[in-house]
């Protein structure tokens, strides 16, 4: 299998994953999970949804490997991504600095101007490092047998997922999935699924059933441990979230099932047009709504008030917030792309990448 034909089912997964990521941030950083009273309908709804959608980040990382396995390494790609990140990181920082005098300082501007060094966006920092290993990961997946890849992934699964989960500790410092190491693992897994056809000889019902089983396992463990913790100690402890990590076996399984399911989706004309429009905007949604200074401006737990509402009122508000954030950020990203096109920013990106290549080759020649 060597073709690089675009799979728009995967593009749909990119959109759905980013929508779920927005939900995760509204639940977590928004304060809903931390303020929902144990045993209340809002508690079970919030944590139930968290368990269901936590696989979104792994899905996004798997997509990188799935679509990138046959791609040619181009430095321009990371330069273009850097320009996009800088536009929002530094642009929003400058805007807030002047609009909110006294709230932010010069240090915030400096950190926003160097997003990788100051980890303004953990995913971009991790991806930035992973990007330069992509050619080597491609050679590995394309150059070895399916059996070798399966053995490699099995070892990784045991060491970086099963063992840390059993002891509920970040044994090998993957930062529970918030790291370049974990993105590299997901990239190789996504690439192997496509190139070697891993786990793709089953019917759709099988993948749906396995996904449902993984999520059901998460629910049982989360709510079961929470019940025992409250009964025995009077409070819920952190160990009740043992399966709520990107490195959790059940989260990995759920992610892989979604990747394979969406790769088989055939879209109609209307859906295809919508996916083609929204998919390139997805990463911009992340960059805009997760600009750290915006969350500082919003204050701690800005959406915690939802837990005080009855579930039938809180749920529509939650959906409205998520949809508004996603569509609003998508619109801003569309405008940004149009602006970059009008300013011919791509020409500058190409020039920078060519100069960087030239400098790198001269440095290597001196070794």
GROMACS .gro file of C-alpha atoms in nm:
model
  367
    1UNK     CA    1   0.000   0.000   0.000
    2UNK     CA    2   0.177   0.316  -0.121
    3UNK     CA    3  -0.090   0.557  -0.242
    4UNK     CA    4  -0.144   0.887  -0.068
    5UNK     CA    5  -0.507   0.943  -0.169
    6UNK     CA    6  -0.684   1.177   0.070
    7UNK     CA    7  -0.928   1.012   0.308
    8UNK     CA    8  -1.198   1.262   0.398
    9UNK     CA    9  -1.330   1.035   0.671
   10UNK     CA   10  -1.002   1.110   0.851
   11UNK     CA   11  -1.057   1.481   0.790
   12UNK     CA   12  -1.400   1.442   0.951
   13UNK     CA   13  -1.233   1.278   1.250
   14UNK     CA   14  -0.997   1.577   1.270
   15UNK     CA   15  -1.300   1.806   1.303
   16UNK     CA   16  -1.481   1.582   1.551
   17UNK     CA   17  -1.164   1.539   1.759
   18UNK     CA   18  -1.115   1.915   1.783
   19UNK     CA   19  -1.478   1.959   1.886
   20UNK     CA   20  -1.421   1.703   2.160
   21UNK     CA   21  -1.100   1.882   2.263
   22UNK     CA   22  -1.298   2.204   2.306
   23UNK     CA   23  -1.543   2.007   2.523
   24UNK     CA   24  -1.254   1.872   2.732
   25UNK     CA   25  -1.125   2.223   2.795
   26UNK     CA   26  -1.468   2.358   2.888
   27UNK     CA   27  -1.510   2.066   3.129
   28UNK     CA   28  -1.159   2.076   3.275
   29UNK     CA   29  -1.009   2.424   3.254
   30UNK     CA   30  -1.362   2.562   3.260
   31UNK     CA   31  -1.406   2.425   3.611
   32UNK     CA   32  -1.706   2.198   3.557
   33UNK     CA   33  -1.533   1.875   3.658
   34UNK     CA   34  -1.375   2.030   3.965
   35UNK     CA   35  -1.696   2.186   4.094
   36UNK     CA   36  -1.960   1.924   4.014
   37UNK     CA   37  -2.082   1.783   4.350
   38UNK     CA   38  -2.021   1.410   4.386
   39UNK     CA   39  -2.333   1.202   4.323
   40UNK     CA   40  -2.526   1.480   4.148
   41UNK     CA   41  -2.669   1.437   3.796
   42UNK     CA   42  -2.423   1.701   3.675
   43UNK     CA   43  -2.134   1.503   3.824
   44UNK     CA   44  -2.227   1.185   3.638
   45UNK     CA   45  -2.300   1.374   3.316
   46UNK     CA   46  -1.971   1.569   3.325
   47UNK     CA   47  -1.747   1.278   3.418
   48UNK     CA   48  -1.935   1.043   3.188
   49UNK     CA   49  -1.872   1.280   2.898
   50UNK     CA   50  -1.506   1.324   3.001
   51UNK     CA   51  -1.458   0.947   2.982
   52UNK     CA   52  -1.627   0.935   2.642
   53UNK     CA   53  -1.426   1.208   2.469
   54UNK     CA   54  -1.084   1.190   2.635
   55UNK     CA   55  -0.955   0.987   2.339
   56UNK     CA   56  -0.976   1.301   2.121
   57UNK     CA   57  -0.614   1.410   2.168
   58UNK     CA   58  -0.482   1.063   2.086
   59UNK     CA   59  -0.704   1.063   1.776
   60UNK     CA   60  -0.552   1.392   1.664
   61UNK     CA   61  -0.201   1.252   1.711
   62UNK     CA   62  -0.289   0.925   1.535
   63UNK     CA   63  -0.411   1.126   1.238
   64UNK     CA   64  -0.063   1.282   1.201
   65UNK     CA   65   0.089   0.939   1.147
   66UNK     CA   66  -0.199   0.807   0.938
   67UNK     CA   67  -0.186   1.093   0.686
   68UNK     CA   68   0.188   1.158   0.713
   69UNK     CA   69   0.330   0.812   0.646
   70UNK     CA   70   0.354   0.869   0.269
   71UNK     CA   71   0.420   1.243   0.284
   72UNK     CA   72   0.748   1.409   0.186
   73UNK     CA   73   0.928   1.586   0.468
   74UNK     CA   74   0.920   1.961   0.406
   75UNK     CA   75   1.067   2.215   0.645
   76UNK     CA   76   0.819   2.466   0.507
   77UNK     CA   77   0.539   2.278   0.686
   78UNK     CA   78   0.674   2.349   1.033
   79UNK     CA   79   0.765   2.707   0.934
   80UNK     CA   80   0.406   2.763   0.818
   81UNK     CA   81   0.276   2.612   1.140
   82UNK     CA   82   0.510   2.836   1.341
   83UNK     CA   83   0.373   3.144   1.163
   84UNK     CA   84   0.020   3.032   1.247
   85UNK     CA   85   0.108   2.976   1.613
   86UNK     CA   86   0.290   3.311   1.637
   87UNK     CA   87  -0.005   3.493   1.481
   88UNK     CA   88  -0.235   3.382   1.762
   89UNK     CA   89   0.009   3.349   2.051
   90UNK     CA   90   0.178   3.685   2.003
   91UNK     CA   91  -0.113   3.855   1.829
   92UNK     CA   92  -0.364   3.786   2.103
   93UNK     CA   93  -0.100   3.871   2.366
   94UNK     CA   94  -0.037   4.214   2.215
   95UNK     CA   95  -0.409   4.277   2.178
   96UNK     CA   96  -0.479   4.193   2.543
   97UNK     CA   97  -0.174   4.385   2.663
   98UNK     CA   98  -0.310   4.709   2.517
   99UNK     CA   99  -0.679   4.641   2.583
  100UNK     CA  100  -0.624   4.537   2.946
  101UNK     CA  101  -0.356   4.768   3.088
  102UNK     CA  102  -0.217   4.652   3.419
  103UNK     CA  103  -0.345   4.297   3.379
  104UNK     CA  104  -0.056   4.167   3.167
  105UNK     CA  105   0.310   4.260   3.154
  106UNK     CA  106   0.602   4.257   2.914
  107UNK     CA  107   0.691   3.908   3.038
  108UNK     CA  108   0.363   3.777   2.900
  109UNK     CA  109   0.450   3.926   2.560
  110UNK     CA  110   0.797   3.766   2.566
  111UNK     CA  111   0.659   3.425   2.657
  112UNK     CA  112   0.391   3.449   2.390
  113UNK     CA  113   0.655   3.541   2.131
  114UNK     CA  114   0.852   3.225   2.213
  115UNK     CA  115   0.570   2.970   2.245
  116UNK     CA  116   0.787   2.658   2.225
  117UNK     CA  117   1.050   2.767   2.476
  118UNK     CA  118   0.784   2.876   2.725
  119UNK     CA  119   0.537   2.593   2.646
  120UNK     CA  120   0.244   2.821   2.571
  121UNK     CA  121   0.080   2.535   2.384
  122UNK     CA  122   0.192   2.194   2.507
  123UNK     CA  123   0.070   2.014   2.195
  124UNK     CA  124   0.258   2.243   1.958
  125UNK     CA  125   0.575   2.219   2.167
  126UNK     CA  126   0.554   1.840   2.157
  127UNK     CA  127   0.465   1.837   1.786
  128UNK     CA  128   0.751   2.074   1.705
  129UNK     CA  129   1.001   1.827   1.846
  130UNK     CA  130   0.828   1.528   1.688
  131UNK     CA  131   0.825   1.694   1.346
  132UNK     CA  132   1.201   1.658   1.302
  133UNK     CA  133   1.182   1.284   1.375
  134UNK     CA  134   0.910   1.220   1.116
  135UNK     CA  135   1.146   1.109   0.834
  136UNK     CA  136   1.306   0.853   1.065
  137UNK     CA  137   0.970   0.725   1.187
  138UNK     CA  138   0.853   0.694   0.827
  139UNK     CA  139   1.163   0.493   0.735
  140UNK     CA  140   1.104   0.266   1.032
  141UNK     CA  141   0.739   0.193   0.953
  142UNK     CA  142   0.797   0.160   0.576
  143UNK     CA  143   1.122  -0.032   0.606
  144UNK     CA  144   1.044  -0.308   0.855
  145UNK     CA  145   0.798  -0.594   0.844
  146UNK     CA  146   0.449  -0.587   0.991
  147UNK     CA  147   0.560  -0.843   1.248
  148UNK     CA  148   0.845  -0.617   1.365
  149UNK     CA  149   0.615  -0.315   1.396
  150UNK     CA  150   0.362  -0.518   1.595
  151UNK     CA  151   0.634  -0.637   1.834
  152UNK     CA  152   0.762  -0.281   1.876
  153UNK     CA  153   0.413  -0.145   1.948
  154UNK     CA  154   0.341  -0.431   2.189
  155UNK     CA  155   0.653  -0.349   2.391
  156UNK     CA  156   0.564   0.020   2.393
  157UNK     CA  157   0.206  -0.060   2.496
  158UNK     CA  158   0.322  -0.267   2.792
  159UNK     CA  159   0.593  -0.026   2.909
  160UNK     CA  160   0.425   0.310   2.850
  161UNK     CA  161   0.059   0.221   2.901
  162UNK     CA  162  -0.014  -0.096   3.097
  163UNK     CA  163   0.258  -0.071   3.362
  164UNK     CA  164   0.199   0.300   3.444
  165UNK     CA  165  -0.174   0.233   3.464
  166UNK     CA  166  -0.131  -0.064   3.698
  167UNK     CA  167   0.065   0.145   3.949
  168UNK     CA  168  -0.116   0.471   3.863
  169UNK     CA  169   0.215   0.651   3.819
  170UNK     CA  170   0.405   0.812   3.531
  171UNK     CA  171   0.678   0.549   3.552
  172UNK     CA  172   0.867   0.635   3.233
  173UNK     CA  173   0.799   1.009   3.228
  174UNK     CA  174   0.563   1.035   2.934
  175UNK     CA  175   0.389   1.311   3.132
  176UNK     CA  176   0.078   1.095   3.102
  177UNK     CA  177   0.065   1.172   2.731
  178UNK     CA  178   0.147   1.544   2.743
  179UNK     CA  179   0.485   1.496   2.573
  180UNK     CA  180   0.667   1.461   2.243
  181UNK     CA  181   0.747   1.100   2.335
  182UNK     CA  182   0.379   1.013   2.345
  183UNK     CA  183   0.304   1.195   2.019
  184UNK     CA  184   0.585   0.994   1.857
  185UNK     CA  185   0.427   0.672   1.979
  186UNK     CA  186   0.086   0.778   1.844
  187UNK     CA  187   0.242   0.884   1.513
  188UNK     CA  188   0.404   0.544   1.464
  189UNK     CA  189   0.082   0.367   1.562
  190UNK     CA  190  -0.125   0.574   1.319
  191UNK     CA  191   0.129   0.521   1.042
  192UNK     CA  192   0.140   0.146   1.106
  193UNK     CA  193  -0.239   0.118   1.100
  194UNK     CA  194  -0.243   0.267   0.752
  195UNK     CA  195   0.068   0.112   0.598
  196UNK     CA  196   0.046  -0.236   0.748
  197UNK     CA  197  -0.333  -0.248   0.778
  198UNK     CA  198  -0.322  -0.324   1.149
  199UNK     CA  199  -0.657  -0.430   1.299
  200UNK     CA  200  -0.843  -0.352   0.977
  201UNK     CA  201  -0.986  -0.695   0.893
  202UNK     CA  202  -1.304  -0.658   1.098
  203UNK     CA  203  -1.652  -0.525   1.030
  204UNK     CA  204  -1.766  -0.184   1.155
  205UNK     CA  205  -1.978  -0.339   1.430
  206UNK     CA  206  -1.665  -0.488   1.584
  207UNK     CA  207  -1.497  -0.147   1.616
  208UNK     CA  208  -1.813   0.010   1.757
  209UNK     CA  209  -1.843  -0.272   2.012
  210UNK     CA  210  -1.478  -0.246   2.119
  211UNK     CA  211  -1.503   0.133   2.146
  212UNK     CA  212  -1.818   0.096   2.356
  213UNK     CA  213  -1.650  -0.167   2.573
  214UNK     CA  214  -1.349   0.057   2.638
  215UNK     CA  215  -1.569   0.351   2.736
  216UNK     CA  216  -1.791   0.128   2.952
  217UNK     CA  217  -1.479   0.002   3.130
  218UNK     CA  218  -1.377   0.361   3.198
  219UNK     CA  219  -1.719   0.446   3.338
  220UNK     CA  220  -1.727   0.139   3.564
  221UNK     CA  221  -1.377   0.203   3.700
  222UNK     CA  222  -1.426   0.577   3.745
  223UNK     CA  223  -1.765   0.563   3.916
  224UNK     CA  224  -1.688   0.240   4.102
  225UNK     CA  225  -1.365   0.372   4.252
  226UNK     CA  226  -1.528   0.705   4.328
  227UNK     CA  227  -1.805   0.528   4.521
  228UNK     CA  228  -1.557   0.320   4.719
  229UNK     CA  229  -1.336   0.621   4.787
  230UNK     CA  230  -1.624   0.828   4.920
  231UNK     CA  231  -1.758   0.542   5.131
  232UNK     CA  232  -1.419   0.458   5.283
  233UNK     CA  233  -1.255   0.798   5.319
  234UNK     CA  234  -1.538   1.045   5.285
  235UNK     CA  235  -1.388   1.206   4.976
  236UNK     CA  236  -1.298   1.119   4.619
  237UNK     CA  237  -0.924   1.079   4.563
  238UNK     CA  238  -0.712   1.116   4.250
  239UNK     CA  239  -0.678   0.740   4.195
  240UNK     CA  240  -1.037   0.727   4.075
  241UNK     CA  241  -0.904   0.879   3.750
  242UNK     CA  242  -0.656   0.598   3.688
  243UNK     CA  243  -0.796   0.533   3.339
  244UNK     CA  244  -0.841   0.901   3.256
  245UNK     CA  245  -0.499   0.955   3.100
  246UNK     CA  246  -0.398   0.970   2.734
  247UNK     CA  247  -0.166   0.675   2.806
  248UNK     CA  248  -0.448   0.460   2.952
  249UNK     CA  249  -0.501   0.128   2.765
  250UNK     CA  250  -0.873   0.193   2.730
  251UNK     CA  251  -0.817   0.544   2.593
  252UNK     CA  252  -0.566   0.410   2.338
  253UNK     CA  253  -0.808   0.137   2.229
  254UNK     CA  254  -1.095   0.386   2.196
  255UNK     CA  255  -0.873   0.617   1.988
  256UNK     CA  256  -0.769   0.342   1.749
  257UNK     CA  257  -1.126   0.222   1.704
  258UNK     CA  258  -1.241   0.573   1.611
  259UNK     CA  259  -0.952   0.615   1.366
  260UNK     CA  260  -1.040   0.295   1.181
  261UNK     CA  261  -1.414   0.365   1.188
  262UNK     CA  262  -1.378   0.715   1.046
  263UNK     CA  263  -1.129   0.596   0.782
  264UNK     CA  264  -1.412   0.387   0.635
  265UNK     CA  265  -1.667   0.667   0.614
  266UNK     CA  266  -1.776   0.776   0.267
  267UNK     CA  267  -1.912   1.129   0.264
  268UNK     CA  268  -2.191   1.270   0.050
  269UNK     CA  269  -2.142   1.586  -0.155
  270UNK     CA  270  -2.278   1.827   0.106
  271UNK     CA  271  -2.085   1.666   0.393
  272UNK     CA  272  -1.770   1.651   0.180
  273UNK     CA  273  -1.790   2.023   0.102
  274UNK     CA  274  -1.836   2.104   0.471
  275UNK     CA  275  -1.546   1.881   0.576
  276UNK     CA  276  -1.316   2.031   0.313
  277UNK     CA  277  -1.395   2.376   0.452
  278UNK     CA  278  -1.372   2.300   0.825
  279UNK     CA  279  -1.084   2.051   0.843
  280UNK     CA  280  -0.801   2.298   0.762
  281UNK     CA  281  -0.939   2.531   1.031
  282UNK     CA  282  -0.928   2.278   1.316
  283UNK     CA  283  -0.582   2.351   1.455
  284UNK     CA  284  -0.658   2.721   1.457
  285UNK     CA  285  -0.951   2.648   1.688
  286UNK     CA  286  -0.706   2.500   1.937
  287UNK     CA  287  -0.459   2.788   1.910
  288UNK     CA  288  -0.722   3.055   1.963
  289UNK     CA  289  -0.927   2.914   2.248
  290UNK     CA  290  -0.624   2.785   2.438
  291UNK     CA  291  -0.419   3.106   2.429
  292UNK     CA  292  -0.310   3.114   2.798
  293UNK     CA  293  -0.372   3.485   2.847
  294UNK     CA  294  -0.736   3.445   2.748
  295UNK     CA  295  -0.785   3.195   3.029
  296UNK     CA  296  -0.612   3.433   3.269
  297UNK     CA  297  -0.855   3.703   3.161
  298UNK     CA  298  -1.156   3.473   3.206
  299UNK     CA  299  -1.047   3.384   3.558
  300UNK     CA  300  -1.044   3.053   3.738
  301UNK     CA  301  -1.319   2.805   3.648
  302UNK     CA  302  -1.523   3.039   3.423
  303UNK     CA  303  -1.787   2.776   3.344
  304UNK     CA  304  -1.826   2.630   3.693
  305UNK     CA  305  -2.159   2.810   3.728
  306UNK     CA  306  -2.314   2.545   3.503
  307UNK     CA  307  -2.296   2.285   3.780
  308UNK     CA  308  -2.537   2.496   3.984
  309UNK     CA  309  -2.804   2.462   3.716
  310UNK     CA  310  -3.031   2.159   3.676
  311UNK     CA  311  -2.888   1.918   3.420
  312UNK     CA  312  -3.166   1.987   3.169
  313UNK     CA  313  -3.063   2.354   3.173
  314UNK     CA  314  -2.686   2.305   3.204
  315UNK     CA  315  -2.664   2.067   2.906
  316UNK     CA  316  -2.799   2.313   2.644
  317UNK     CA  317  -2.575   2.588   2.781
  318UNK     CA  318  -2.274   2.356   2.761
  319UNK     CA  319  -2.353   2.269   2.399
  320UNK     CA  320  -2.406   2.636   2.314
  321UNK     CA  321  -2.068   2.731   2.464
  322UNK     CA  322  -1.882   2.455   2.279
  323UNK     CA  323  -2.049   2.529   1.945
  324UNK     CA  324  -1.995   2.903   1.984
  325UNK     CA  325  -1.626   2.858   2.067
  326UNK     CA  326  -1.571   2.617   1.778
  327UNK     CA  327  -1.753   2.817   1.514
  328UNK     CA  328  -1.618   3.151   1.637
  329UNK     CA  329  -1.259   3.026   1.634
  330UNK     CA  330  -1.312   2.863   1.294
  331UNK     CA  331  -1.430   3.194   1.154
  332UNK     CA  332  -1.124   3.374   1.292
  333UNK     CA  333  -0.895   3.107   1.149
  334UNK     CA  334  -1.065   3.140   0.808
  335UNK     CA  335  -0.998   3.515   0.818
  336UNK     CA  336  -0.637   3.451   0.921
  337UNK     CA  337  -0.584   3.213   0.628
  338UNK     CA  338  -0.735   3.466   0.390
  339UNK     CA  339  -0.512   3.742   0.530
  340UNK     CA  340  -0.199   3.527   0.494
  341UNK     CA  341  -0.297   3.451   0.135
  342UNK     CA  342  -0.347   3.817   0.051
  343UNK     CA  343  -0.011   3.906   0.208
  344UNK     CA  344   0.166   3.616   0.031
  345UNK     CA  345   0.303   3.489   0.361
  346UNK     CA  346   0.370   3.151   0.199
  347UNK     CA  347   0.651   3.311  -0.005
  348UNK     CA  348   0.818   3.421   0.318
  349UNK     CA  349   0.771   3.074   0.465
  350UNK     CA  350   0.941   2.918   0.162
  351UNK     CA  351   1.229   3.169   0.180
  352UNK     CA  352   1.287   3.101   0.551
  353UNK     CA  353   1.278   2.724   0.503
  354UNK     CA  354   1.525   2.743   0.212
  355UNK     CA  355   1.764   2.960   0.414
  356UNK     CA  356   1.735   2.725   0.710
  357UNK     CA  357   1.812   2.425   0.486
  358UNK     CA  358   2.113   2.606   0.343
  359UNK     CA  359   2.246   2.698   0.686
  360UNK     CA  360   2.194   2.344   0.814
  361UNK     CA  361   2.379   2.191   0.520
  362UNK     CA  362   2.673   2.431   0.566
  363UNK     CA  363   2.694   2.339   0.933
  364UNK     CA  364   2.690   1.967   0.851
  365UNK     CA  365   2.962   2.017   0.592
  366UNK     CA  366   3.192   2.152   0.862
  367UNK     CA  367   3.157   1.841   1.079
   0.00000   0.00000   0.00000
